[in-house]
Tab-separated table of C-alpha atoms and ligand atoms in Angstrom:
chain	number	residue	atom	x	y	z
A	1	MET	CA	159.203	161.758	113.829
A	2	GLN	CA	159.580	159.703	111.023
A	3	ASN	CA	162.997	157.634	112.340
A	4	LYS	CA	160.858	157.526	114.939
A	5	ILE	CA	158.770	155.555	113.195
A	6	GLU	CA	160.655	153.219	110.872
A	7	GLU	CA	163.086	151.577	114.034
A	8	ILE	CA	159.713	150.814	116.504
A	9	LYS	CA	159.296	148.829	112.038
A	10	ARG	CA	162.352	147.779	112.708
A	11	ASN	CA	161.525	147.167	115.998
A	12	ALA	CA	158.276	145.114	115.718
A	13	LEU	CA	160.035	143.460	112.193
A	14	SER	CA	162.766	141.938	114.377
A	15	GLU	CA	160.506	140.081	117.247
A	16	ILE	CA	158.037	138.710	115.129
A	17	GLU	CA	160.856	136.847	112.994
A	18	GLN	CA	162.034	135.724	116.385
A	19	ALA	CA	158.592	134.950	117.746
A	20	THR	CA	158.357	130.348	117.751
A	21	ASP	CA	154.491	129.672	118.430
A	22	LEU	CA	150.952	131.790	118.435
A	23	LYS	CA	151.107	132.898	121.675
A	24	THR	CA	154.650	134.593	121.276
A	25	LEU	CA	152.954	135.798	118.548
A	26	GLU	CA	149.719	137.636	119.396
A	27	GLU	CA	152.377	139.045	122.332
A	28	VAL	CA	154.069	140.555	120.124
A	29	LYS	CA	151.429	141.766	118.131
A	30	ASN	CA	149.816	144.184	121.136
A	31	ILE	CA	152.870	145.424	122.411
A	32	TYR	CA	152.553	147.324	118.511
A	33	LEU	CA	149.685	147.560	116.759
A	34	SER	CA	146.937	147.718	120.984
A	35	ARG	CA	145.137	150.159	121.408
A	36	ASN	CA	148.341	151.805	123.820
A	37	SER	CA	151.144	150.993	121.904
A	38	GLU	CA	153.306	153.295	121.186
A	39	PHE	CA	152.696	152.972	117.541
A	40	ASN	CA	148.919	154.244	118.166
A	41	ASN	CA	150.171	156.806	120.092
A	42	LEU	CA	152.419	158.704	117.409
A	43	LYS	CA	148.984	158.196	115.674
A	44	LYS	CA	147.785	160.008	118.018
A	45	GLY	CA	150.201	163.094	117.613
A	46	MET	CA	149.174	163.499	113.885
A	47	LYS	CA	147.052	166.377	115.046
A	48	ASP	CA	150.220	168.924	116.598
A	49	LEU	CA	151.809	167.902	113.291
A	50	SER	CA	152.316	170.563	110.396
A	51	PRO	CA	149.754	170.477	107.012
A	52	GLU	CA	152.762	169.779	104.793
A	53	GLU	CA	154.110	166.577	107.294
A	54	LYS	CA	150.336	165.441	107.219
A	55	PRO	CA	150.221	163.789	104.973
A	56	VAL	CA	153.881	161.774	104.691
A	57	ILE	CA	153.780	160.546	107.756
A	58	GLY	CA	149.699	159.842	107.433
A	59	ALA	CA	150.594	158.054	104.714
A	60	LEU	CA	154.264	156.550	106.458
A	61	LEU	CA	151.963	155.236	109.727
A	62	ASN	CA	149.027	153.742	107.427
A	63	LYS	CA	151.607	151.395	104.999
A	64	VAL	CA	153.483	150.612	107.961
A	65	SER	CA	150.646	149.798	110.237
A	66	ASN	CA	148.763	147.382	106.882
A	67	GLU	CA	152.647	146.035	106.322
A	68	LEU	CA	152.709	145.002	110.301
A	69	ASN	CA	149.221	143.221	110.540
A	70	SER	CA	149.190	141.275	106.928
A	71	LEU	CA	152.470	140.180	108.333
A	72	PHE	CA	151.426	139.022	111.618
A	73	GLU	CA	148.012	137.536	109.651
A	74	GLU	CA	151.067	135.439	107.145
A	75	LYS	CA	152.393	134.272	110.385
A	76	LYS	CA	149.814	133.724	112.698
A	77	ASP	CA	148.203	131.767	109.462
A	78	ALA	CA	151.656	129.352	108.878
A	79	PHE	CA	152.267	128.527	112.844
A	80	TYR	CA	148.188	128.114	113.134
A	81	LYS	CA	148.474	125.473	110.732
A	82	LYS	CA	151.951	124.106	111.653
A	83	GLU	CA	150.351	123.576	114.401
A	84	LEU	CA	146.750	122.070	113.421
A	85	ASN	CA	149.553	119.335	110.863
A	86	GLU	CA	151.380	118.317	114.610
A	87	LYS	CA	147.638	117.671	115.759
A	88	LEU	CA	147.049	115.229	113.184
A	89	LEU	CA	150.451	112.995	112.961
A	90	LYS	CA	150.083	113.021	116.811
A	91	GLU	CA	146.211	111.709	116.864
A	92	LYS	CA	147.467	109.468	113.700
A	93	ILE	CA	145.667	106.529	114.608
A	94	ASP	CA	147.385	102.908	112.358
A	95	VAL	CA	144.357	100.927	111.191
A	96	THR	CA	146.680	97.777	109.960
A	97	LEU	CA	147.308	96.964	113.823
A	98	ASP	CA	146.137	94.514	115.174
A	99	GLY	CA	142.290	95.916	117.574
A	100	GLU	CA	142.550	94.634	121.297
A	101	TYR	CA	139.717	91.800	122.102
A	102	ILE	CA	137.317	93.589	124.475
A	103	PRO	CA	135.398	89.973	125.136
A	104	ALA	CA	131.882	91.477	124.390
A	105	GLY	CA	128.631	89.856	126.796
A	106	HIS	CA	125.172	88.750	124.231
A	107	ILE	CA	121.441	87.050	124.708
A	108	HIS	CA	121.252	83.967	125.877
A	109	PRO	CA	119.690	81.555	124.045
A	110	LEU	CA	116.537	80.171	125.510
A	111	THR	CA	116.097	84.630	125.161
A	112	GLN	CA	117.127	84.551	121.819
A	113	THR	CA	113.846	81.627	121.584
A	114	VAL	CA	111.906	83.682	123.110
A	115	ASN	CA	112.571	87.124	120.789
A	116	GLU	CA	112.872	84.856	117.427
A	117	ILE	CA	108.825	82.514	119.010
A	118	VAL	CA	107.454	86.246	120.305
A	119	GLU	CA	108.626	87.568	116.406
A	120	ILE	CA	107.052	84.766	114.787
A	121	PHE	CA	103.567	85.501	116.140
A	122	ASN	CA	103.896	89.391	115.593
A	123	HIS	CA	104.009	88.115	112.465
A	124	LEU	CA	100.901	86.137	113.115
A	125	GLY	CA	98.742	89.334	114.581
A	126	PHE	CA	99.485	87.517	117.513
A	127	SER	CA	100.293	90.670	120.255
A	128	LEU	CA	102.983	89.753	123.757
A	129	VAL	CA	100.657	90.064	126.351
A	130	ASP	CA	100.761	92.890	129.540
A	131	SER	CA	102.365	91.703	131.846
A	132	ILE	CA	100.630	92.452	134.109
A	133	TYR	CA	98.414	89.733	133.196
A	134	SER	CA	101.323	87.041	133.446
A	135	PRO	CA	102.484	87.164	137.028
A	136	GLU	CA	105.314	84.350	138.095
A	137	VAL	CA	103.881	84.084	141.764
A	138	GLU	CA	99.869	83.498	141.586
A	139	VAL	CA	96.759	82.268	143.070
A	140	GLU	CA	94.928	78.977	142.389
A	141	LYS	CA	92.723	80.396	141.311
A	142	TYR	CA	94.240	81.176	137.856
A	143	ASN	CA	96.931	78.665	137.325
A	144	PHE	CA	94.216	76.202	137.862
A	145	ASP	CA	90.233	76.544	139.114
A	146	LEU	CA	89.737	78.838	135.802
A	147	LEU	CA	91.143	76.923	133.836
A	148	ASN	CA	88.225	73.984	134.558
A	149	VAL	CA	91.106	72.022	136.418
A	150	PRO	CA	89.258	71.256	139.767
A	151	LYS	CA	89.674	71.086	143.849
A	152	GLU	CA	90.788	67.379	143.514
A	153	HIS	CA	92.150	67.164	139.355
A	154	PRO	CA	94.964	65.633	139.681
A	155	ALA	CA	96.581	67.360	137.135
A	156	ARG	CA	97.436	69.902	139.931
A	157	ASP	CA	99.336	66.829	141.579
A	158	VAL	CA	100.574	65.921	137.448
A	159	GLN	CA	102.481	69.919	138.104
A	160	ASP	CA	103.869	69.073	141.007
A	161	THR	CA	103.126	71.767	142.104
A	162	PHE	CA	104.730	74.880	144.518
A	163	TYR	CA	102.590	75.672	147.026
A	164	CYS	CA	104.534	79.213	149.099
A	165	GLU	CA	104.122	79.591	152.527
A	166	GLY	CA	100.870	80.993	154.488
A	167	GLY	CA	98.102	78.506	152.966
A	168	ASN	CA	96.955	81.382	150.852
A	169	ASN	CA	96.481	79.540	147.536
A	170	VAL	CA	99.289	81.307	146.703
A	171	VAL	CA	101.785	79.605	144.145
A	172	LEU	CA	104.440	79.543	141.851
A	173	ARG	CA	102.917	79.165	138.710
A	174	SER	CA	103.436	75.304	137.682
A	175	GLN	CA	102.094	77.463	133.630
A	176	THR	CA	101.520	80.554	131.936
A	177	SER	CA	98.014	79.974	131.197
A	178	ASN	CA	97.591	82.178	133.828
A	179	ALA	CA	97.910	84.724	131.817
A	180	GLN	CA	95.035	83.686	129.079
A	181	VAL	CA	93.057	84.181	132.220
A	182	ARG	CA	94.113	87.194	132.907
A	183	LYS	CA	93.330	88.149	130.029
A	184	MET	CA	90.297	87.418	129.179
A	185	MET	CA	88.547	89.081	132.239
A	186	ASN	CA	90.352	92.174	131.317
A	187	SER	CA	89.222	92.450	128.001
A	188	LYS	CA	86.849	92.167	125.430
A	189	PRO	CA	87.621	89.926	122.174
A	190	PRO	CA	88.515	90.019	119.830
A	191	ILE	CA	92.138	88.792	122.165
A	192	LYS	CA	95.363	87.358	120.144
A	193	ILE	CA	98.496	87.031	122.983
A	194	ILE	CA	100.915	85.415	123.314
A	195	ALA	CA	102.823	85.317	126.564
A	196	PRO	CA	106.058	84.071	127.553
A	197	GLY	CA	107.270	83.477	130.479
A	198	ARG	CA	109.182	81.665	133.208
A	199	VAL	CA	106.635	78.573	135.525
A	200	TYR	CA	108.413	76.398	138.603
A	201	ARG	CA	108.261	72.869	139.102
A	202	ASN	CA	108.650	70.228	141.815
A	203	GLU	CA	110.548	68.308	139.854
A	204	SER	CA	113.425	66.485	139.926
A	205	VAL	CA	116.381	67.454	138.016
A	206	SER	CA	117.865	65.512	135.656
A	207	ALA	CA	119.075	66.067	132.117
A	208	ARG	CA	115.394	66.424	130.794
A	209	LYS	CA	113.688	68.229	133.601
A	210	ASN	CA	114.871	71.829	135.371
A	211	ASN	CA	112.179	73.162	138.240
A	212	LEU	CA	112.410	76.134	136.183
A	213	PHE	CA	111.401	76.176	132.760
A	214	HIS	CA	109.517	79.089	131.120
A	215	GLN	CA	107.075	78.279	128.177
A	216	ILE	CA	104.851	80.349	125.543
A	217	GLU	CA	101.620	80.436	126.036
A	218	GLY	CA	98.871	82.247	122.616
A	219	LEU	CA	95.527	83.155	122.952
A	220	TYR	CA	93.194	83.461	119.985
A	221	VAL	CA	90.051	84.631	121.185
A	222	ASP	CA	87.201	85.658	118.546
A	223	LYS	CA	83.505	85.085	117.115
A	224	ASN	CA	83.653	81.786	115.335
A	225	VAL	CA	87.508	80.770	115.745
A	226	THR	CA	87.800	77.272	114.348
A	227	MET	CA	90.292	74.546	114.796
A	228	ALA	CA	91.343	75.308	110.604
A	229	GLN	CA	92.947	78.377	112.068
A	230	LEU	CA	94.141	77.006	115.035
A	231	LYS	CA	96.457	74.744	112.635
A	232	GLY	CA	96.453	76.834	110.423
A	233	VAL	CA	98.686	79.485	112.202
A	234	LEU	CA	100.396	76.437	114.143
A	235	ASN	CA	101.718	74.778	111.571
A	236	GLU	CA	102.896	78.798	109.985
A	237	PHE	CA	104.654	79.045	113.029
A	238	ILE	CA	106.730	75.219	113.007
A	239	ARG	CA	107.614	75.603	109.646
A	240	LEU	CA	108.548	79.559	110.615
A	241	TYR	CA	110.495	78.659	112.841
A	242	PHE	CA	112.405	75.481	111.915
A	243	GLY	CA	113.094	76.999	109.061
A	244	SER	CA	111.271	75.021	107.058
A	245	SER	CA	107.829	72.941	106.213
A	246	ARG	CA	109.542	69.301	108.467
A	247	PRO	CA	105.422	66.321	108.391
A	248	THR	CA	103.205	67.959	111.440
A	249	ARG	CA	101.348	64.893	113.456
A	250	TYR	CA	97.911	66.359	115.697
A	251	ARG	CA	97.866	64.346	117.738
A	252	SER	CA	95.264	63.774	120.049
A	253	SER	CA	95.442	64.430	123.840
A	254	PHE	CA	93.907	65.484	126.954
A	255	PHE	CA	93.756	69.749	128.829
A	256	PRO	CA	91.432	70.781	131.290
A	257	PHE	CA	90.936	73.768	129.817
A	258	THR	CA	90.705	73.222	126.479
A	259	GLU	CA	88.039	70.636	123.927
A	260	PRO	CA	88.921	68.826	122.175
A	261	SER	CA	93.159	69.002	122.404
A	262	VAL	CA	95.987	68.205	120.849
A	263	GLU	CA	99.827	67.517	120.895
A	264	ILE	CA	101.100	68.611	118.592
A	265	ASP	CA	104.699	66.702	117.077
A	266	VAL	CA	107.360	67.621	114.614
A	267	GLN	CA	109.476	64.717	112.889
A	268	CYS	CA	112.190	63.781	114.605
A	269	ILE	CA	114.986	66.361	113.768
A	270	MET	CA	118.039	64.412	114.460
A	271	CYS	CA	116.898	60.825	112.130
A	272	GLN	CA	114.124	62.219	110.136
A	273	GLY	CA	111.997	60.226	111.177
A	274	LYS	CA	113.691	56.969	111.184
A	275	GLY	CA	114.051	56.017	114.744
A	276	CYS	CA	116.080	57.422	117.713
A	277	SER	CA	117.730	57.961	120.483
A	278	VAL	CA	116.111	60.981	120.678
A	279	CYS	CA	112.792	60.749	119.266
A	280	SER	CA	112.575	57.274	121.460
A	281	GLY	CA	112.623	55.149	118.406
A	282	THR	CA	109.402	57.270	117.007
A	283	GLY	CA	110.587	58.651	114.911
A	284	TRP	CA	108.396	62.330	115.849
A	285	LEU	CA	108.915	65.041	119.011
A	286	GLU	CA	106.676	66.828	120.634
A	287	ILE	CA	106.637	70.270	120.811
A	288	LEU	CA	103.400	71.587	121.997
A	289	GLY	CA	100.118	71.657	123.665
A	290	ALA	CA	96.707	73.224	122.256
A	291	GLY	CA	93.100	73.279	122.045
A	292	MET	CA	89.651	75.018	121.572
A	293	THR	CA	88.857	76.658	124.876
A	294	ASP	CA	86.743	75.352	127.640
A	295	PRO	CA	83.280	77.283	127.359
A	296	ASN	CA	83.477	76.453	130.393
A	297	VAL	CA	86.797	79.036	130.633
A	298	LEU	CA	85.170	81.555	128.751
A	299	ARG	CA	82.479	81.846	130.797
A	300	ASP	CA	84.105	81.590	133.857
A	301	SER	CA	85.966	84.093	132.428
A	302	GLY	CA	83.421	86.500	131.009
A	303	ILE	CA	83.522	85.442	127.608
A	304	ASP	CA	80.334	84.119	126.650
A	305	PRO	CA	80.731	80.999	125.093
A	306	GLU	CA	77.689	81.113	122.793
A	307	THR	CA	78.970	83.918	120.823
A	308	TYR	CA	83.073	83.904	120.735
A	309	SER	CA	85.667	80.810	120.563
A	310	ALA	CA	89.171	80.786	121.109
A	311	PHE	CA	91.271	78.496	120.277
A	312	ALA	CA	94.668	78.102	123.059
A	313	PHE	CA	98.181	76.818	123.338
A	314	GLY	CA	101.564	76.031	125.513
A	315	MET	CA	105.316	75.499	124.191
A	316	GLY	CA	108.075	74.695	125.995
A	317	VAL	CA	111.192	76.964	125.773
A	318	GLU	CA	113.856	75.247	126.697
A	319	ARG	CA	112.282	72.131	124.398
A	320	LEU	CA	111.853	74.292	120.882
A	321	THR	CA	115.960	75.846	121.771
A	322	MET	CA	117.237	71.949	122.384
A	323	LEU	CA	115.492	70.293	119.859
A	324	LYS	CA	116.207	73.055	117.256
A	325	TYR	CA	120.272	73.336	118.556
A	326	ALA	CA	120.243	69.137	119.530
A	327	ILE	CA	120.780	70.008	122.995
A	328	ASP	CA	121.171	67.228	125.208
A	329	ASP	CA	120.914	68.377	129.129
A	330	ILE	CA	118.247	71.386	130.000
A	331	ARG	CA	120.336	72.399	132.448
A	332	LEU	CA	123.080	73.628	130.360
A	333	PHE	CA	120.780	76.102	129.720
A	334	PHE	CA	121.190	76.917	133.256
A	335	ASN	CA	124.585	76.547	134.659
A	336	ASN	CA	125.837	79.617	132.814
A	337	ASP	CA	129.242	78.013	130.799
A	338	VAL	CA	130.565	79.915	128.993
A	339	ARG	CA	131.495	77.444	126.796
A	340	PHE	CA	128.520	76.699	126.203
A	341	LEU	CA	126.907	80.416	125.581
A	342	LYS	CA	129.451	80.969	122.870
A	343	GLN	CA	127.952	78.977	120.558
A	344	PHE	CA	124.824	81.047	119.510
B	1	DAH	N1	99.157	74.505	130.044
B	1	DAH	C1	99.877	72.926	129.687
B	1	DAH	C2	101.297	72.671	130.126
B	1	DAH	O1	101.481	72.964	130.811
B	1	DAH	C3	99.974	72.845	128.085
B	1	DAH	C4	99.097	74.157	127.251
B	1	DAH	C5	98.700	73.244	126.782
B	1	DAH	C6	98.300	75.105	126.946
B	1	DAH	C7	97.463	73.628	125.928
B	1	DAH	C8	97.693	75.087	126.713
B	1	DAH	C9	96.311	74.342	125.942
B	1	DAH	O2	96.859	76.188	126.356
B	1	DAH	O3	95.645	74.650	125.442
B	1	DAH	O4	101.056	71.394	129.680
């Protein structure tokens, strides 16, 4: 019996020695130490031994089994470490190598301007209007009638509106002002919103005009809204958008939906007011239209002009972007030439 044990041990030792990877090692362990192994069968045979032999053989079996077990564990551990090291070595990244250049797209300059302006007005307490109040395909009623533009009013021609086929008074909106009306008809004051979006006009395309462009509309309805508040808000917008306070000028103007109406000019960004080709020698650039909402517009939209007053404003996104970055042709925004777009 003792010899048998020694023999098994010798064989096991040599096989462990020869195992070159984890898998083989596990197999060897299985052969020598599993439930059905020869070694285990010897353990089961213990009961047939004489009382003198029992403790001797028992101790030996235990000793060998412990030895083999710890040898397996040791070697297993060594294999595991070795395999881990090899794996780590293989997967090592050389951080000093040049990276691969993957050209990434980015946000269109017009969208950047819109985002920036929306953020400024959010900061001033205006929230983005829900897009259901700001459709691009609109009926004349919201694009003109409720904005106090009568049927035969030249403003309908001035804005060179696109009419849809079928004679249903459906137009591509010529201004984002439709959002004002829709919002007022569907909510109670205080209302403090901005509405950015696309507008369409049947213009001949040139460096200064495109038949699709973008506007941002603003509206503030509450009790006691004043022209002084309009000035405060729009001056702060100009300061934040152009980055420093620049001289502004409020010129009296006309819009059918506001009374009084103003157009706001900023000192020319190119020549600092000296007069150049961009500002046609005037030293000023017009950047937006605004005014106190006409009581008719409030009333027709379901808001009592005796209780509430409002101011509104509208600005062109292309124009504001062109002024900020000294871009001289509006068509550049729509041609999708990457050489242009990449600069922003
Ligand atoms: N809708 C005007 C336009 O397209 C711009 C405008 C002017 C909007 C004055 C306003 C406003 O809300 O109060 O020319």
